[in-house]
């Protein structure tokens, strides 16, 4: 599958692109089954809600499973899914590398116990020669505002933002005067099983709590252009996989 020129234009303009009903539903079901197995047993490495919030409590609700590439063949199958590669090559204009340092995760919003994910850019996690990285978000079931759907700010990957607009954790401040007008531009689209969202690592996004009675479980991983090397002796400088 290849992107149309209109889709490429939309990604470059907005910093994200939704593709409906992309992943086969049977593949999503197999991923979900294995993800639930790891979540039920709290198989490490993982991140809890308390760790994300840096809270001094005993809450051990899982927020995400980390380093999933090595966990199950079905996870690896999705992260190397050949139908995605032509689209990523179009956006990068070169060969594509799967980075295993970051966003190699099963993401959750557990019912009642999940926290809000603040507005942020994913580049806060990464150390590469440039910021041109693209994440692939896979919806494994219905995602909507009430269970923690991602919202994006179109065009925010092109903004020149100042340090004062972020807190010490690199969260984009909701009440900063400059940010209030930017956040008003937020958009969202409900997702169904098999939908994917490609988004640039500088695109501002956030997600609310899950206030429903059912867990929301999603899959996200990140890619880079082969020429965009990780900086030596940083957390980004780990084993990677050339996709082609």
CSV table of N, CA, C and O in Angstrom, one decimal, residues 26-117:
chain,number,residue,atom,x,y,z
A,26,UNK,N,-8.0,-10.0,12.6
A,26,UNK,CA,-7.5,-11.2,13.3
A,26,UNK,C,-6.1,-11.0,13.9
A,26,UNK,O,-5.8,-11.5,14.9
A,27,UNK,N,-5.3,-10.2,13.2
A,27,UNK,CA,-3.9,-9.8,13.7
A,27,UNK,C,-4.1,-9.0,15.0
A,27,UNK,O,-3.4,-9.2,16.0
A,28,UNK,N,-5.0,-8.0,15.0
A,28,UNK,CA,-5.3,-7.2,16.2
A,28,UNK,C,-5.8,-8.1,17.4
A,28,UNK,O,-5.3,-7.9,18.5
A,29,UNK,N,-6.6,-9.1,17.1
A,29,UNK,CA,-7.1,-9.9,18.1
A,29,UNK,C,-6.0,-10.8,18.7
A,29,UNK,O,-5.9,-10.9,20.0
A,30,UNK,N,-5.1,-11.3,17.9
A,30,UNK,CA,-3.9,-12.0,18.4
A,30,UNK,C,-3.0,-11.2,19.3
A,30,UNK,O,-2.5,-11.6,20.3
A,31,UNK,N,-2.8,-9.9,18.8
A,31,UNK,CA,-1.9,-9.0,19.6
A,31,UNK,C,-2.6,-8.7,20.9
A,31,UNK,O,-2.0,-8.8,22.0
A,32,UNK,N,-3.9,-8.5,20.9
A,32,UNK,CA,-4.6,-8.2,22.1
A,32,UNK,C,-4.6,-9.3,23.1
A,32,UNK,O,-4.4,-9.1,24.3
A,33,UNK,N,-4.7,-10.5,22.6
A,33,UNK,CA,-4.7,-11.7,23.5
A,33,UNK,C,-3.4,-11.8,24.2
A,33,UNK,O,-3.3,-12.1,25.4
A,34,UNK,N,-2.3,-11.7,23.4
A,34,UNK,CA,-0.9,-11.8,24.0
A,34,UNK,C,-0.7,-10.6,25.0
A,34,UNK,O,0.0,-10.8,26.0
A,35,UNK,N,-1.1,-9.4,24.6
A,35,UNK,CA,-0.9,-8.2,25.5
A,35,UNK,C,-1.6,-8.5,26.8
A,35,UNK,O,-1.1,-8.1,27.9
A,36,UNK,N,-2.9,-9.0,26.7
A,36,UNK,CA,-3.6,-9.2,28.0
A,36,UNK,C,-2.9,-10.2,28.9
A,36,UNK,O,-2.9,-10.1,30.1
A,37,UNK,N,-2.3,-11.2,28.3
A,37,UNK,CA,-1.5,-12.2,29.0
A,37,UNK,C,-0.4,-11.6,29.8
A,37,UNK,O,-0.2,-11.8,31.0
A,38,UNK,N,0.4,-10.7,29.1
A,38,UNK,CA,1.5,-10.0,29.8
A,38,UNK,C,1.0,-9.0,30.8
A,38,UNK,O,1.6,-8.8,31.9
A,39,UNK,N,-0.1,-8.3,30.5
A,39,UNK,CA,-0.6,-7.4,31.5
A,39,UNK,C,-1.2,-8.1,32.7
A,39,UNK,O,-0.9,-7.6,33.9
A,40,UNK,N,-1.9,-9.2,32.6
A,40,UNK,CA,-2.4,-9.9,33.7
A,40,UNK,C,-1.3,-10.4,34.7
A,40,UNK,O,-1.5,-10.4,35.9
A,41,UNK,N,-0.2,-10.7,34.1
A,41,UNK,CA,0.9,-11.3,34.9
A,41,UNK,C,2.0,-10.2,35.2
A,41,UNK,O,3.0,-10.5,35.9
A,42,UNK,N,1.7,-9.0,34.8
A,42,UNK,CA,2.6,-7.9,35.0
A,42,UNK,C,4.1,-8.3,34.7
A,42,UNK,O,5.0,-8.1,35.5
A,43,UNK,N,4.3,-8.8,33.5
A,43,UNK,CA,5.6,-9.2,33.0
A,43,UNK,C,6.4,-8.0,32.7
A,43,UNK,O,6.0,-7.2,31.9
A,44,UNK,N,7.6,-7.9,33.3
A,44,UNK,CA,8.5,-6.7,33.1
A,44,UNK,C,9.3,-6.9,31.8
A,44,UNK,O,9.4,-8.0,31.3
A,45,UNK,N,9.8,-5.8,31.3
A,45,UNK,CA,9.8,-4.4,31.8
A,45,UNK,C,8.4,-3.7,31.5
A,45,UNK,O,7.8,-4.0,30.5
A,46,UNK,N,8.0,-2.9,32.5
A,46,UNK,CA,6.8,-2.2,32.3
A,46,UNK,C,6.8,-0.8,33.1
A,46,UNK,O,7.8,-0.6,33.8
A,47,UNK,N,5.9,0.0,32.9
A,47,UNK,CA,5.7,1.3,33.6
A,47,UNK,C,4.4,1.3,34.3
A,47,UNK,O,3.4,1.0,33.6
A,48,UNK,N,4.3,1.6,35.5
A,48,UNK,CA,3.1,1.7,36.3
A,48,UNK,C,2.6,3.2,36.3
A,48,UNK,O,3.4,4.1,35.9
A,49,UNK,N,1.4,3.4,36.6
A,49,UNK,CA,0.8,4.7,36.8
A,49,UNK,C,1.6,5.5,37.8
A,49,UNK,O,1.9,6.7,37.6
A,50,UNK,N,2.0,4.9,38.9
A,50,UNK,CA,2.7,5.6,40.0
A,50,UNK,C,4.1,6.0,39.5
A,50,UNK,O,4.5,7.1,39.8
A,51,UNK,N,4.7,5.2,38.6
A,51,UNK,CA,6.0,5.6,38.1
A,51,UNK,C,5.9,6.8,37.1
A,51,UNK,O,6.7,7.7,37.1
A,52,UNK,N,4.9,6.7,36.3
A,52,UNK,CA,4.6,7.8,35.4
A,52,UNK,C,4.4,9.2,36.1
A,52,UNK,O,4.9,10.2,35.7
A,53,UNK,N,3.6,9.1,37.2
A,53,UNK,CA,3.3,10.3,37.9
A,53,UNK,C,4.3,10.6,39.0
A,53,UNK,O,4.2,11.7,39.6
A,54,UNK,N,5.4,9.8,39.1
A,54,UNK,CA,6.4,9.9,40.1
A,54,UNK,C,5.7,10.1,41.5
A,54,UNK,O,6.1,11.0,42.3
A,55,UNK,N,4.8,9.2,41.8
A,55,UNK,CA,4.0,9.3,43.0
A,55,UNK,C,4.6,8.3,44.0
A,55,UNK,O,5.0,7.2,43.7
A,56,UNK,N,4.6,8.7,45.3
A,56,UNK,CA,5.0,7.8,46.3
A,56,UNK,C,3.9,7.1,46.9
A,56,UNK,O,3.5,7.2,48.1
A,57,UNK,N,3.3,6.2,46.1
A,57,UNK,CA,2.2,5.3,46.6
A,57,UNK,C,2.4,3.9,46.0
A,57,UNK,O,3.4,3.7,45.3
A,58,UNK,N,1.6,3.0,46.4
A,58,UNK,CA,1.7,1.6,46.0
A,58,UNK,C,0.9,1.2,44.8
A,58,UNK,O,0.7,0.1,44.6
A,59,UNK,N,0.4,2.2,44.1
A,59,UNK,CA,-0.4,1.9,42.9
A,59,UNK,C,0.5,1.2,41.9
A,59,UNK,O,1.5,1.7,41.5
A,60,UNK,N,0.1,0.0,41.5
A,60,UNK,CA,0.9,-0.7,40.6
A,60,UNK,C,0.1,-1.0,39.3
A,60,UNK,O,0.4,-2.0,38.6
A,61,UNK,N,-0.9,-0.2,39.0
A,61,UNK,CA,-1.7,-0.3,37.8
A,61,UNK,C,-0.7,-0.1,36.6
A,61,UNK,O,0.0,0.9,36.5
A,62,UNK,N,-0.7,-1.1,35.7
A,62,UNK,CA,0.2,-1.0,34.5
A,62,UNK,C,-0.2,0.1,33.5
A,62,UNK,O,-1.4,0.2,33.1
A,63,UNK,N,0.7,1.0,33.2
A,63,UNK,CA,0.4,2.0,32.2
A,63,UNK,C,0.9,1.6,30.8
A,63,UNK,O,0.2,1.8,29.8
A,64,UNK,N,2.0,0.9,30.8
A,64,UNK,CA,2.5,0.3,29.5
A,64,UNK,C,3.4,-0.8,29.7
A,64,UNK,O,4.2,-0.9,30.7
A,65,UNK,N,3.4,-1.8,28.8
A,65,UNK,CA,4.4,-2.8,28.6
A,65,UNK,C,5.5,-2.3,27.8
A,65,UNK,O,5.3,-1.8,26.7
A,66,UNK,N,6.8,-2.4,28.2
A,66,UNK,CA,7.9,-1.8,27.5
A,66,UNK,C,8.6,-3.0,26.8
A,66,UNK,O,8.5,-4.1,27.1
A,67,UNK,N,9.4,-2.6,25.8
A,67,UNK,CA,10.3,-3.5,25.0
A,67,UNK,C,9.5,-4.8,24.6
A,67,UNK,O,9.8,-5.9,24.9
A,68,UNK,N,8.4,-4.5,23.8
A,68,UNK,CA,7.6,-5.7,23.4
A,68,UNK,C,8.1,-6.4,22.2
A,68,UNK,O,7.6,-7.5,21.9
A,69,UNK,N,9.0,-5.8,21.4
A,69,UNK,CA,9.5,-6.5,20.2
A,69,UNK,C,10.0,-7.9,20.5
A,69,UNK,O,9.8,-8.8,19.8
A,70,UNK,N,10.7,-8.0,21.6
A,70,UNK,CA,11.3,-9.3,22.0
A,70,UNK,C,10.4,-10.3,22.7
A,70,UNK,O,10.7,-11.4,22.9
A,71,UNK,N,9.2,-9.8,23.1
A,71,UNK,CA,8.3,-10.6,23.9
A,71,UNK,C,7.5,-11.7,23.2
A,71,UNK,O,7.4,-12.8,23.7
A,72,UNK,N,7.0,-11.4,22.1
A,72,UNK,CA,6.1,-12.3,21.3
A,72,UNK,C,6.3,-12.1,19.8
A,72,UNK,O,6.5,-11.0,19.3
A,73,UNK,N,6.2,-13.2,19.1
A,73,UNK,CA,6.4,-13.2,17.6
A,73,UNK,C,5.3,-12.3,17.0
A,73,UNK,O,5.6,-11.6,16.0
A,74,UNK,N,4.1,-12.3,17.6
A,74,UNK,CA,3.0,-11.6,17.0
A,74,UNK,C,3.3,-10.1,17.1
A,74,UNK,O,2.9,-9.3,16.2
A,75,UNK,N,4.0,-9.7,18.2
A,75,UNK,CA,4.3,-8.3,18.3
A,75,UNK,C,5.4,-7.9,17.3
A,75,UNK,O,5.3,-6.8,16.6
A,76,UNK,N,6.4,-8.8,17.1
A,76,UNK,CA,7.4,-8.5,16.1
A,76,UNK,C,6.8,-8.5,14.7
A,76,UNK,O,7.2,-7.7,13.8
A,77,UNK,N,5.8,-9.4,14.5
A,77,UNK,CA,5.2,-9.4,13.1
A,77,UNK,C,4.5,-8.1,12.8
A,77,UNK,O,4.6,-7.6,11.7
A,78,UNK,N,3.9,-7.5,13.8
A,78,UNK,CA,3.2,-6.2,13.5
A,78,UNK,C,4.3,-5.1,13.3
A,78,UNK,O,4.1,-4.2,12.4
A,79,UNK,N,5.3,-5.1,14.1
A,79,UNK,CA,6.3,-4.0,14.0
A,79,UNK,C,7.2,-4.1,12.7
A,79,UNK,O,7.9,-3.2,12.4
A,80,UNK,N,7.1,-5.2,12.0
A,80,UNK,CA,7.8,-5.4,10.8
A,80,UNK,C,6.8,-5.7,9.6
A,80,UNK,O,7.2,-6.2,8.6
A,81,UNK,N,5.6,-5.3,9.8
A,81,UNK,CA,4.5,-5.5,8.9
A,81,UNK,C,4.8,-4.9,7.5
A,81,UNK,O,5.0,-3.6,7.4
A,82,UNK,N,4.9,-5.7,6.5
A,82,UNK,CA,5.5,-5.2,5.2
A,82,UNK,C,4.5,-4.2,4.5
A,82,UNK,O,5.0,-3.4,3.7
A,83,UNK,N,3.2,-4.2,4.8
A,83,UNK,CA,2.3,-3.3,4.2
A,83,UNK,C,2.5,-1.8,4.6
A,83,UNK,O,2.1,-0.9,3.9
A,84,UNK,N,3.2,-1.6,5.8
A,84,UNK,CA,3.4,-0.2,6.3
A,84,UNK,C,4.7,0.4,5.6
A,84,UNK,O,4.7,1.6,5.4
A,85,UNK,N,5.6,-0.5,5.3
A,85,UNK,CA,6.9,0.0,4.8
A,85,UNK,C,6.9,1.0,3.7
A,85,UNK,O,7.5,2.0,3.7
A,86,UNK,N,6.1,0.7,2.6
A,86,UNK,CA,6.1,1.6,1.5
A,86,UNK,C,5.6,3.0,1.9
A,86,UNK,O,6.1,4.0,1.4
A,87,UNK,N,4.7,3.1,2.8
A,87,UNK,CA,4.2,4.4,3.3
A,87,UNK,C,5.3,5.2,4.0
A,87,UNK,O,5.4,6.4,3.8
A,88,UNK,N,6.0,4.5,4.9
A,88,UNK,CA,7.0,5.1,5.7
A,88,UNK,C,8.2,5.6,4.8
A,88,UNK,O,8.7,6.7,4.9
A,89,UNK,N,8.5,4.8,3.8
A,89,UNK,CA,9.5,5.2,2.8
A,89,UNK,C,9.1,6.4,2.1
A,89,UNK,O,10.0,7.3,1.8
A,90,UNK,N,7.8,6.6,1.8
A,90,UNK,CA,7.4,7.8,1.1
A,90,UNK,C,7.6,9.0,2.0
A,90,UNK,O,8.0,10.1,1.5
A,91,UNK,N,7.3,8.9,3.3
A,91,UNK,CA,7.4,10.0,4.2
A,91,UNK,C,8.8,10.4,4.5
A,91,UNK,O,9.1,11.5,4.7
A,92,UNK,N,9.7,9.4,4.6
A,92,UNK,CA,11.1,9.6,4.9
A,92,UNK,C,11.9,9.9,3.7
A,92,UNK,O,13.0,10.4,3.8
A,93,UNK,N,11.5,9.4,2.5
A,93,UNK,CA,12.2,9.5,1.3
A,93,UNK,C,13.6,8.7,1.4
A,93,UNK,O,14.5,9.1,0.7
A,94,UNK,N,13.6,7.6,2.2
A,94,UNK,CA,14.8,6.8,2.2
A,94,UNK,C,14.4,5.5,3.0
A,94,UNK,O,13.3,5.3,3.4
A,95,UNK,N,15.4,4.7,3.3
A,95,UNK,CA,15.2,3.4,4.0
A,95,UNK,C,14.8,3.8,5.4
A,95,UNK,O,15.1,4.8,6.0
A,96,UNK,N,14.1,2.8,6.0
A,96,UNK,CA,13.4,3.0,7.3
A,96,UNK,C,14.0,2.1,8.3
A,96,UNK,O,14.3,0.9,8.1
A,97,UNK,N,14.2,2.6,9.5
A,97,UNK,CA,14.8,1.8,10.7
A,97,UNK,C,13.8,1.8,11.8
A,97,UNK,O,13.2,2.9,12.2
A,98,UNK,N,13.6,0.7,12.4
A,98,UNK,CA,12.7,0.5,13.6
A,98,UNK,C,13.6,0.7,14.8
A,98,UNK,O,14.6,0.0,15.0
A,99,UNK,N,13.4,1.8,15.6
A,99,UNK,CA,14.2,2.0,16.8
A,99,UNK,C,13.5,1.2,18.0
A,99,UNK,O,12.3,1.3,18.2
A,100,UNK,N,14.4,0.5,18.7
A,100,UNK,CA,13.9,-0.3,19.8
A,100,UNK,C,14.1,0.4,21.1
A,100,UNK,O,13.8,-0.2,22.2
A,101,UNK,N,14.6,1.6,21.1
A,101,UNK,CA,14.8,2.3,22.4
A,101,UNK,C,13.6,2.9,22.9
A,101,UNK,O,13.4,3.0,24.1
A,102,UNK,N,12.7,3.3,22.1
A,102,UNK,CA,11.5,4.1,22.5
A,102,UNK,C,10.2,3.7,21.8
A,102,UNK,O,10.3,3.2,20.7
A,103,UNK,N,9.1,3.9,22.5
A,103,UNK,CA,7.8,3.7,21.9
A,103,UNK,C,7.8,2.3,21.2
A,103,UNK,O,7.3,2.1,20.1
A,104,UNK,N,8.3,1.3,22.0
A,104,UNK,CA,8.2,-0.1,21.5
A,104,UNK,C,7.4,-0.7,22.6
A,104,UNK,O,7.8,-1.5,23.4
A,105,UNK,N,6.0,-0.3,22.6
A,105,UNK,CA,5.2,-0.5,23.8
A,105,UNK,C,3.8,-0.9,23.5
A,105,UNK,O,3.2,-0.6,22.4
A,106,UNK,N,3.2,-1.6,24.4
A,106,UNK,CA,1.7,-1.8,24.5
A,106,UNK,C,1.3,-0.7,25.5
A,106,UNK,O,1.7,-0.7,26.7
A,107,UNK,N,0.4,0.2,25.1
A,107,UNK,CA,-0.1,1.3,25.9
A,107,UNK,C,-1.4,1.0,26.5
A,107,UNK,O,-2.3,0.4,25.7
A,108,UNK,N,-1.7,1.3,27.7
A,108,UNK,CA,-3.0,1.0,28.3
A,108,UNK,C,-3.6,2.3,28.9
A,108,UNK,O,-2.9,3.2,29.3
A,109,UNK,N,-4.9,2.3,29.0
A,109,UNK,CA,-5.7,3.2,29.9
A,109,UNK,C,-6.6,2.2,30.7
A,109,UNK,O,-7.6,1.8,30.1
A,110,UNK,N,-6.2,1.9,31.9
A,110,UNK,CA,-7.0,1.0,32.7
A,110,UNK,C,-8.3,1.7,33.2
A,110,UNK,O,-8.2,2.9,33.5
A,111,UNK,N,-9.4,1.0,33.3
A,111,UNK,CA,-10.6,1.6,33.8
A,111,UNK,C,-10.5,2.2,35.2
A,111,UNK,O,-9.9,1.5,36.1
A,112,UNK,N,-10.9,3.4,35.4
A,112,UNK,CA,-10.9,4.1,36.7
A,112,UNK,C,-9.5,4.5,37.2
A,112,UNK,O,-9.4,5.5,37.8
A,113,UNK,N,-8.5,3.7,37.0
A,113,UNK,CA,-7.2,3.9,37.6
A,113,UNK,C,-6.2,4.6,36.7
A,113,UNK,O,-5.1,4.8,37.1
A,114,UNK,N,-6.6,4.9,35.5
A,114,UNK,CA,-5.6,5.5,34.6
A,114,UNK,C,-5.5,7.0,34.9
A,114,UNK,O,-6.4,7.6,35.4
A,115,UNK,N,-4.4,7.6,34.6
A,115,UNK,CA,-4.2,9.0,34.7
A,115,UNK,C,-4.2,9.7,33.3
A,115,UNK,O,-4.1,9.0,32.3
A,116,UNK,N,-4.4,11.0,33.4
A,116,UNK,CA,-4.3,11.7,32.1
A,116,UNK,C,-2.9,11.8,31.6
A,116,UNK,O,-1.9,11.8,32.4
A,117,UNK,N,-2.7,11.7,30.3
A,117,UNK,CA,-1.4,11.9,29.7
A,117,UNK,C,-1.4,13.4,29.2
A,117,UNK,O,-2.2,13.8,28.4
